[in-house]
PDB file of C-alpha atoms in Angstrom:
ATOM      1  CA  MET J   1     -42.184  18.283   6.509  1.00 50.00           C
ATOM      2  CA  LYS J   2     -41.741  14.639   7.494  1.00 52.00           C
ATOM      3  CA  LYS J   3     -40.947  13.727   3.880  1.00 54.00           C
ATOM      4  CA  LEU J   4     -38.261  16.435   3.729  1.00 50.00           C
ATOM      5  CA  LEU J   5     -36.760  15.238   6.999  1.00 52.00           C
ATOM      6  CA  LEU J   6     -36.728  11.635   5.765  1.00 52.00           C
ATOM      7  CA  LEU J   7     -35.121  12.682   2.469  1.00 51.00           C
ATOM      8  CA  HIS J   8     -32.462  14.658   4.334  1.00 54.00           C
ATOM      9  CA  THR J   9     -31.715  11.682   6.604  1.00 52.00           C
ATOM     10  CA  LEU J  10     -31.442   9.281   3.665  1.00 54.00           C
ATOM     11  CA  LEU J  11     -29.135  11.679   1.852  1.00 53.00           C
ATOM     12  CA  LEU J  12     -26.907  12.017   4.926  1.00 52.00           C
ATOM     13  CA  LEU J  13     -26.714   8.253   5.364  1.00 50.00           C
ATOM     14  CA  THR J  14     -25.854   7.830   1.685  1.00 51.00           C
ATOM     15  CA  VAL J  15     -23.039  10.351   1.993  1.00 46.00           C
ATOM     16  CA  LEU J  16     -21.639   8.746   5.127  1.00 48.00           C
ATOM     17  CA  PHE J  17     -21.858   5.280   3.604  1.00 47.00           C
ATOM     18  CA  ALA J  18     -20.125   6.388   0.421  1.00 46.00           C
ATOM     19  CA  GLU J  19     -17.460   8.279   2.354  1.00 45.00           C
ATOM     20  CA  GLY J  20     -16.497   5.151   4.269  1.00 49.00           C
ATOM     21  CA  ARG J  21     -16.155   2.748   1.363  1.00 62.00           C
ATOM     22  CA  HIS J  22     -12.939   2.175  -0.534  1.00 68.00           C
ATOM     23  CA  ARG J  23     -11.321   5.511   0.190  1.00 94.00           C
ATOM     24  CA  LYS J  24      -8.643   6.684  -2.228  1.00 97.00           C
ATOM     25  CA  VAL J  25      -5.440   8.616  -1.736  1.00 98.00           C
ATOM     26  CA  LYS J  26      -3.090  10.364  -4.129  1.00 98.00           C
ATOM     27  CA  VAL J  27       0.656   9.935  -3.696  1.00 98.00           C
ATOM     28  CA  TYR J  28       2.532  12.830  -5.286  1.00 98.00           C
ATOM     29  CA  THR J  29       6.178  12.272  -6.268  1.00 98.00           C
ATOM     30  CA  PRO J  30       8.699  13.971  -8.596  1.00 98.00           C
ATOM     31  CA  TYR J  31       8.090  11.085 -11.012  1.00 98.00           C
ATOM     32  CA  GLY J  32       4.319  11.449 -11.194  1.00 98.00           C
ATOM     33  CA  THR J  33       1.204  10.778  -9.145  1.00 98.00           C
ATOM     34  CA  MET J  34      -0.250   7.455  -8.038  1.00 98.00           C
ATOM     35  CA  VAL J  35      -3.890   6.971  -7.073  1.00 98.00           C
ATOM     36  CA  ILE J  36      -4.367   4.189  -4.520  1.00 98.00           C
ATOM     37  CA  ARG J  37      -7.595   2.564  -3.436  1.00 98.00           C
ATOM     38  CA  LEU J  38      -7.615   1.481   0.219  1.00 98.00           C
ATOM     39  CA  TYR J  39      -9.441  -1.743   1.028  1.00 98.00           C
ATOM     40  CA  ASP J  40     -12.404  -1.855   3.403  1.00 97.00           C
ATOM     41  CA  GLN J  41     -11.413  -5.433   4.233  1.00 97.00           C
ATOM     42  CA  THR J  42      -8.457  -4.059   6.210  1.00 98.00           C
ATOM     43  CA  PRO J  43     -10.139  -1.322   8.286  1.00 98.00           C
ATOM     44  CA  LYS J  44      -7.380  -0.893  10.878  1.00 98.00           C
ATOM     45  CA  HIS J  45      -4.716  -0.295   8.238  1.00 98.00           C
ATOM     46  CA  ARG J  46      -7.076   1.791   6.087  1.00 98.00           C
ATOM     47  CA  ASP J  47      -8.117   4.097   8.904  1.00 98.00           C
ATOM     48  CA  ASN J  48      -4.573   4.506  10.222  1.00 98.00           C
ATOM     49  CA  PHE J  49      -3.273   5.415   6.765  1.00 98.00           C
ATOM     50  CA  LEU J  50      -6.091   7.921   6.283  1.00 98.00           C
ATOM     51  CA  LYS J  51      -5.383   9.458   9.688  1.00 98.00           C
ATOM     52  CA  LEU J  52      -1.708   9.952   8.870  1.00 98.00           C
ATOM     53  CA  ALA J  53      -2.454  11.281   5.396  1.00 98.00           C
ATOM     54  CA  ARG J  54      -4.990  13.782   6.709  1.00 97.00           C
ATOM     55  CA  SER J  55      -2.473  15.067   9.263  1.00 98.00           C
ATOM     56  CA  HIS J  56       0.126  15.502   6.466  1.00 97.00           C
ATOM     57  CA  PHE J  57       2.404  13.049   8.283  1.00 98.00           C
ATOM     58  CA  TYR J  58       3.885  11.782   5.019  1.00 98.00           C
ATOM     59  CA  ASP J  59       4.693  15.177   3.535  1.00 97.00           C
ATOM     60  CA  SER J  60       8.432  15.356   2.693  1.00 97.00           C
ATOM     61  CA  THR J  61       9.103  11.760   3.739  1.00 98.00           C
ATOM     62  CA  LEU J  62      11.135   9.782   1.223  1.00 98.00           C
ATOM     63  CA  PHE J  63      10.911   6.537  -0.640  1.00 98.00           C
ATOM     64  CA  HIS J  64      14.011   5.496   1.256  1.00 98.00           C
ATOM     65  CA  ARG J  65      14.341   1.845   0.189  1.00 98.00           C
ATOM     66  CA  VAL J  66      14.033   0.928  -3.472  1.00 98.00           C
ATOM     67  CA  ILE J  67      14.759  -2.474  -4.988  1.00 98.00           C
ATOM     68  CA  ASN J  68      14.138  -2.926  -8.696  1.00 98.00           C
ATOM     69  CA  GLN J  69      11.769  -5.807  -9.548  1.00 98.00           C
ATOM     70  CA  PHE J  70      10.720  -5.941  -5.890  1.00 98.00           C
ATOM     71  CA  MET J  71       9.228  -2.834  -4.246  1.00 98.00           C
ATOM     72  CA  ILE J  72       9.542   0.830  -3.260  1.00 98.00           C
ATOM     73  CA  GLN J  73       9.303   1.568   0.476  1.00 98.00           C
ATOM     74  CA  GLY J  74       8.596   4.798   2.342  1.00 98.00           C
ATOM     75  CA  GLY J  75       6.956   6.379   5.353  1.00 98.00           C
ATOM     76  CA  ASP J  76       9.937   6.652   7.729  1.00 98.00           C
ATOM     77  CA  PRO J  77       9.506   9.968   9.619  1.00 98.00           C
ATOM     78  CA  ASP J  78      13.279  10.160  10.076  1.00 97.00           C
ATOM     79  CA  SER J  79      13.632  10.570   6.319  1.00 98.00           C
ATOM     80  CA  LYS J  80      12.118  14.075   6.336  1.00 96.00           C
ATOM     81  CA  HIS J  81      15.384  15.775   7.259  1.00 91.00           C
ATOM     82  CA  ALA J  82      17.851  13.019   6.398  1.00 95.00           C
ATOM     83  CA  HIS J  83      21.274  13.855   5.042  1.00 94.00           C
ATOM     84  CA  THR J  84      22.762  12.155   2.010  1.00 91.00           C
ATOM     85  CA  GLY J  85      23.929   8.670   2.935  1.00 89.00           C
ATOM     86  CA  ASP J  86      22.021   8.467   6.226  1.00 94.00           C
ATOM     87  CA  MET J  87      20.777   4.979   7.062  1.00 95.00           C
ATOM     88  CA  LEU J  88      16.980   5.025   7.085  1.00 97.00           C
ATOM     89  CA  GLY J  89      14.201   2.604   7.912  1.00 96.00           C
ATOM     90  CA  ASN J  90      14.098   2.635  11.710  1.00 96.00           C
ATOM     91  CA  GLY J  91      11.742   5.584  12.213  1.00 96.00           C
ATOM     92  CA  ASP J  92       8.221   4.898  13.428  1.00 96.00           C
ATOM     93  CA  VAL J  93       5.231   6.307  15.314  1.00 97.00           C
ATOM     94  CA  GLY J  94       5.441   4.250  18.497  1.00 96.00           C
ATOM     95  CA  TYR J  95       2.669   1.750  17.809  1.00 98.00           C
ATOM     96  CA  THR J  96       1.940  -1.239  15.603  1.00 98.00           C
ATOM     97  CA  ILE J  97      -1.193  -2.494  13.832  1.00 98.00           C
ATOM     98  CA  PRO J  98      -2.416  -6.100  14.147  1.00 98.00           C
ATOM     99  CA  PRO J  99      -2.141  -8.056  10.897  1.00 98.00           C
ATOM    100  CA  GLU J 100      -5.236  -8.137   8.675  1.00 98.00           C
ATOM    101  CA  PHE J 101      -4.413 -10.909   6.232  1.00 98.00           C
ATOM    102  CA  GLN J 102      -7.096 -11.608   3.625  1.00 97.00           C
ATOM    103  CA  LEU J 103      -6.868 -14.524   1.218  1.00 95.00           C
ATOM    104  CA  ASP J 104      -8.061 -12.433  -1.728  1.00 97.00           C
ATOM    105  CA  LEU J 105      -5.639  -9.546  -1.087  1.00 98.00           C
ATOM    106  CA  PHE J 106      -2.239 -10.447  -2.461  1.00 98.00           C
ATOM    107  CA  HIS J 107       1.051  -8.930  -3.597  1.00 98.00           C
ATOM    108  CA  ARG J 108       0.252  -8.224  -7.232  1.00 98.00           C
ATOM    109  CA  LYS J 109       2.034  -5.340  -8.940  1.00 98.00           C
ATOM    110  CA  GLY J 110       0.817  -2.061  -7.450  1.00 98.00           C
ATOM    111  CA  ALA J 111      -0.236  -3.557  -4.118  1.00 98.00           C
ATOM    112  CA  LEU J 112       0.105  -1.261  -1.106  1.00 98.00           C
ATOM    113  CA  ALA J 113       1.289  -3.183   1.952  1.00 98.00           C
ATOM    114  CA  ALA J 114       2.497  -2.464   5.465  1.00 98.00           C
ATOM    115  CA  ALA J 115       6.161  -2.877   6.315  1.00 98.00           C
ATOM    116  CA  ARG J 116       7.029  -4.530   9.612  1.00 97.00           C
ATOM    117  CA  GLU J 117       9.865  -5.768  11.768  1.00 96.00           C
ATOM    118  CA  ASP J 118      10.643  -9.484  12.000  1.00 95.00           C
ATOM    119  CA  ARG J 119       8.274 -10.338  14.837  1.00 92.00           C
ATOM    120  CA  PRO J 120       6.200 -13.462  15.584  1.00 95.00           C
ATOM    121  CA  ASP J 121       2.833 -11.675  15.693  1.00 96.00           C
ATOM    122  CA  LYS J 122       3.508 -10.105  12.274  1.00 97.00           C
ATOM    123  CA  ALA J 123       2.136  -6.762  13.459  1.00 98.00           C
ATOM    124  CA  SER J 124       2.607  -3.928  10.974  1.00 98.00           C
ATOM    125  CA  SER J 125       4.558  -0.722  11.343  1.00 98.00           C
ATOM    126  CA  GLY J 126       2.331   2.183  12.271  1.00 98.00           C
ATOM    127  CA  CYS J 127       3.565   4.263   9.337  1.00 98.00           C
ATOM    128  CA  GLN J 128       6.036   2.549   6.990  1.00 98.00           C
ATOM    129  CA  PHE J 129       4.651   0.965   3.843  1.00 98.00           C
ATOM    130  CA  TYR J 130       5.751  -0.369   0.480  1.00 98.00           C
ATOM    131  CA  ILE J 131       4.301  -0.539  -3.008  1.00 98.00           C
ATOM    132  CA  VAL J 132       4.963  -3.691  -5.006  1.00 98.00           C
ATOM    133  CA  GLN J 133       6.706  -3.684  -8.358  1.00 98.00           C
ATOM    134  CA  GLY J 134       7.741  -7.323  -8.445  1.00 98.00           C
ATOM    135  CA  LYS J 135       8.270  -9.369 -11.580  1.00 98.00           C
ATOM    136  CA  VAL J 136       6.427 -11.818 -13.828  1.00 98.00           C
ATOM    137  CA  PHE J 137       6.715 -15.481 -12.845  1.00 98.00           C
ATOM    138  CA  THR J 138       6.474 -18.739 -14.756  1.00 98.00           C
ATOM    139  CA  ASP J 139       4.525 -21.776 -13.540  1.00 97.00           C
ATOM    140  CA  GLU J 140       7.796 -23.505 -12.725  1.00 97.00           C
ATOM    141  CA  GLN J 141       8.951 -20.589 -10.568  1.00 97.00           C
ATOM    142  CA  LEU J 142       5.632 -20.434  -8.744  1.00 98.00           C
ATOM    143  CA  ASP J 143       5.705 -24.202  -8.152  1.00 97.00           C
ATOM    144  CA  LYS J 144       9.142 -23.823  -6.572  1.00 96.00           C
ATOM    145  CA  LEU J 145       7.975 -20.931  -4.374  1.00 96.00           C
ATOM    146  CA  GLU J 146       5.059 -23.008  -3.091  1.00 96.00           C
ATOM    147  CA  LYS J 147       7.436 -25.763  -1.985  1.00 95.00           C
ATOM    148  CA  THR J 148      10.054 -23.483  -0.457  1.00 95.00           C
ATOM    149  CA  ARG J 149       9.213 -19.970   0.703  1.00 93.00           C
ATOM    150  CA  LEU J 150       5.459 -20.572   0.986  1.00 93.00           C
ATOM    151  CA  GLY J 151       5.910 -23.763   3.011  1.00 91.00           C
ATOM    152  CA  GLY J 152       3.627 -25.826   0.813  1.00 93.00           C
ATOM    153  CA  ARG J 153       0.785 -23.288   0.619  1.00 93.00           C
ATOM    154  CA  LYS J 154      -0.830 -23.331  -2.809  1.00 96.00           C
ATOM    155  CA  ILE J 155      -1.283 -20.078  -4.703  1.00 97.00           C
ATOM    156  CA  PRO J 156      -4.938 -19.759  -5.831  1.00 97.00           C
ATOM    157  CA  VAL J 157      -5.453 -20.253  -9.562  1.00 97.00           C
ATOM    158  CA  ASP J 158      -6.686 -16.710 -10.206  1.00 98.00           C
ATOM    159  CA  GLN J 159      -3.773 -15.173  -8.295  1.00 98.00           C
ATOM    160  CA  ARG J 160      -1.317 -17.446 -10.073  1.00 98.00           C
ATOM    161  CA  GLN J 161      -2.586 -16.097 -13.386  1.00 98.00           C
ATOM    162  CA  VAL J 162      -1.984 -12.520 -12.220  1.00 98.00           C
ATOM    163  CA  TYR J 163       1.552 -13.364 -11.140  1.00 98.00           C
ATOM    164  CA  LYS J 164       2.186 -14.888 -14.595  1.00 98.00           C
ATOM    165  CA  THR J 165       0.889 -11.836 -16.474  1.00 98.00           C
ATOM    166  CA  GLU J 166       1.065  -8.665 -14.356  1.00 97.00           C
ATOM    167  CA  GLY J 167       3.687  -9.849 -11.878  1.00 98.00           C
ATOM    168  CA  GLY J 168       4.218  -9.228  -8.178  1.00 98.00           C
ATOM    169  CA  THR J 169       5.920 -10.707  -5.110  1.00 98.00           C
ATOM    170  CA  PRO J 170       4.025 -13.891  -4.162  1.00 98.00           C
ATOM    171  CA  HIS J 171       6.462 -14.986  -1.448  1.00 97.00           C
ATOM    172  CA  LEU J 172       5.169 -12.143   0.774  1.00 97.00           C
ATOM    173  CA  ASP J 173       1.518 -13.248   0.677  1.00 97.00           C
ATOM    174  CA  GLN J 174      -0.144 -13.888   4.052  1.00 95.00           C
ATOM    175  CA  SER J 175       2.952 -12.613   5.808  1.00 96.00           C
ATOM    176  CA  TYR J 176       2.611  -8.849   5.265  1.00 98.00           C
ATOM    177  CA  THR J 177      -0.738  -7.050   5.237  1.00 98.00           C
ATOM    178  CA  VAL J 178      -1.890  -5.806   1.827  1.00 98.00           C
ATOM    179  CA  PHE J 179      -4.333  -2.930   2.343  1.00 98.00           C
ATOM    180  CA  GLY J 180      -4.567  -1.091  -0.966  1.00 98.00           C
ATOM    181  CA  GLN J 181      -3.906  -1.117  -4.700  1.00 98.00           C
ATOM    182  CA  VAL J 182      -2.554   1.412  -7.189  1.00 98.00           C
ATOM    183  CA  ILE J 183      -5.338   2.040  -9.710  1.00 98.00           C
ATOM    184  CA  LYS J 184      -3.679   4.877 -11.627  1.00 98.00           C
ATOM    185  CA  GLY J 185      -0.037   5.813 -12.156  1.00 98.00           C
ATOM    186  CA  MET J 186       1.452   2.326 -12.236  1.00 98.00           C
ATOM    187  CA  GLU J 187       4.283   3.685 -14.399  1.00 98.00           C
ATOM    188  CA  VAL J 188       5.445   5.799 -11.448  1.00 98.00           C
ATOM    189  CA  ILE J 189       6.419   2.621  -9.602  1.00 98.00           C
ATOM    190  CA  ASP J 190       8.652   1.554 -12.493  1.00 98.00           C
ATOM    191  CA  LYS J 191      10.276   4.981 -12.725  1.00 98.00           C
ATOM    192  CA  ILE J 192      11.141   5.064  -9.022  1.00 98.00           C
ATOM    193  CA  ALA J 193      12.255   1.420  -9.003  1.00 98.00           C
ATOM    194  CA  ALA J 194      14.722   2.173 -11.798  1.00 98.00           C
ATOM    195  CA  ILE J 195      16.541   4.904  -9.836  1.00 97.00           C
ATOM    196  CA  LYS J 196      20.185   4.397  -8.935  1.00 97.00           C
ATOM    197  CA  THR J 197      20.603   3.401  -5.282  1.00 97.00           C
ATOM    198  CA  ASP J 198      23.436   3.121  -2.765  1.00 97.00           C
ATOM    199  CA  GLY J 199      24.557   0.058  -0.797  1.00 95.00           C
ATOM    200  CA  ASN J 200      21.556   0.382   1.540  1.00 96.00           C
ATOM    201  CA  ASN J 201      19.059   0.518  -1.351  1.00 98.00           C
ATOM    202  CA  ARG J 202      18.462   4.214  -0.737  1.00 98.00           C
ATOM    203  CA  PRO J 203      18.074   6.294  -3.905  1.00 97.00           C
ATOM    204  CA  VAL J 204      21.115   8.498  -4.463  1.00 96.00           C
ATOM    205  CA  THR J 205      18.665  11.236  -5.490  1.00 96.00           C
ATOM    206  CA  ASP J 206      15.945  11.791  -2.887  1.00 97.00           C
ATOM    207  CA  VAL J 207      12.395  10.820  -3.851  1.00 98.00           C
ATOM    208  CA  PRO J 208      10.051  12.817  -1.574  1.00 98.00           C
ATOM    209  CA  MET J 209       6.316  12.335  -1.420  1.00 98.00           C
ATOM    210  CA  ARG J 210       3.144  13.898  -0.131  1.00 98.00           C
ATOM    211  CA  ILE J 211      -0.120  12.058   0.295  1.00 98.00           C
ATOM    212  CA  ARG J 212      -3.621  13.485   0.124  1.00 98.00           C
ATOM    213  CA  VAL J 213      -6.994  11.850   0.685  1.00 97.00           C
ATOM    214  CA  VAL J 214      -9.224  12.148  -2.365  1.00 95.00           C
ATOM    215  CA  LYS J 215     -12.313  14.120  -1.411  1.00 83.00           C
ATOM    216  CA  LYS J 216     -15.439  12.916  -3.113  1.00 67.00           C
ATOM    217  CA  TRP J 217     -19.004  12.518  -1.998  1.00 55.00           C
ATOM    218  CA  LEU J 218     -21.951  10.281  -2.773  1.00 46.00           C
ATOM    219  CA  PHE J 219     -20.470   8.162  -5.562  1.00 45.00           C
ATOM    220  CA  PHE J 220     -16.859   7.326  -4.778  1.00 40.00           C
TER     221      PHE J 220
END
């Protein structure tokens, strides 16, 4: 009896441990589905995103700001019932999240990061996010970024290599919180980024989304 109880307890702990590590979400769009892994290193952003996804907060919101070779942004609740041409990007949930900058989490292509207003504490929006498309950089371009937009901060060698091969947006590193990474459906980013936009970078054809938490147990 004691052995069965111990086995049951160990199994429960294994499930709970697995459930809490590197949760994944699926982002469904008209252009395909992206699978995103959320980082445990940014627990406040991870848990907030999971909470909103589970409550179906993002259903019918739009990717309302799209800039080719930069990023696709969404999560504005005002976008759910927006009319054509409406200015979007100011909707929120009434709270912010403290920044969770990590040196090894950077703006490579496919990075999921929190949008924010221009504020000194660099706190993140409670709901708006963006997914990086970016572009491929040369050593010369990265050297220039280090001296100008990065204020002399050196890009680590391994991250520099990623920016030279996969691409990204290095000038945003350590200024906006990266809290996830697209691990499947990278082509969806390119498809959305290529859409025709208006003067406010809003796609002329709406790009709605819905987000679901991937439900898996034990090995996740």
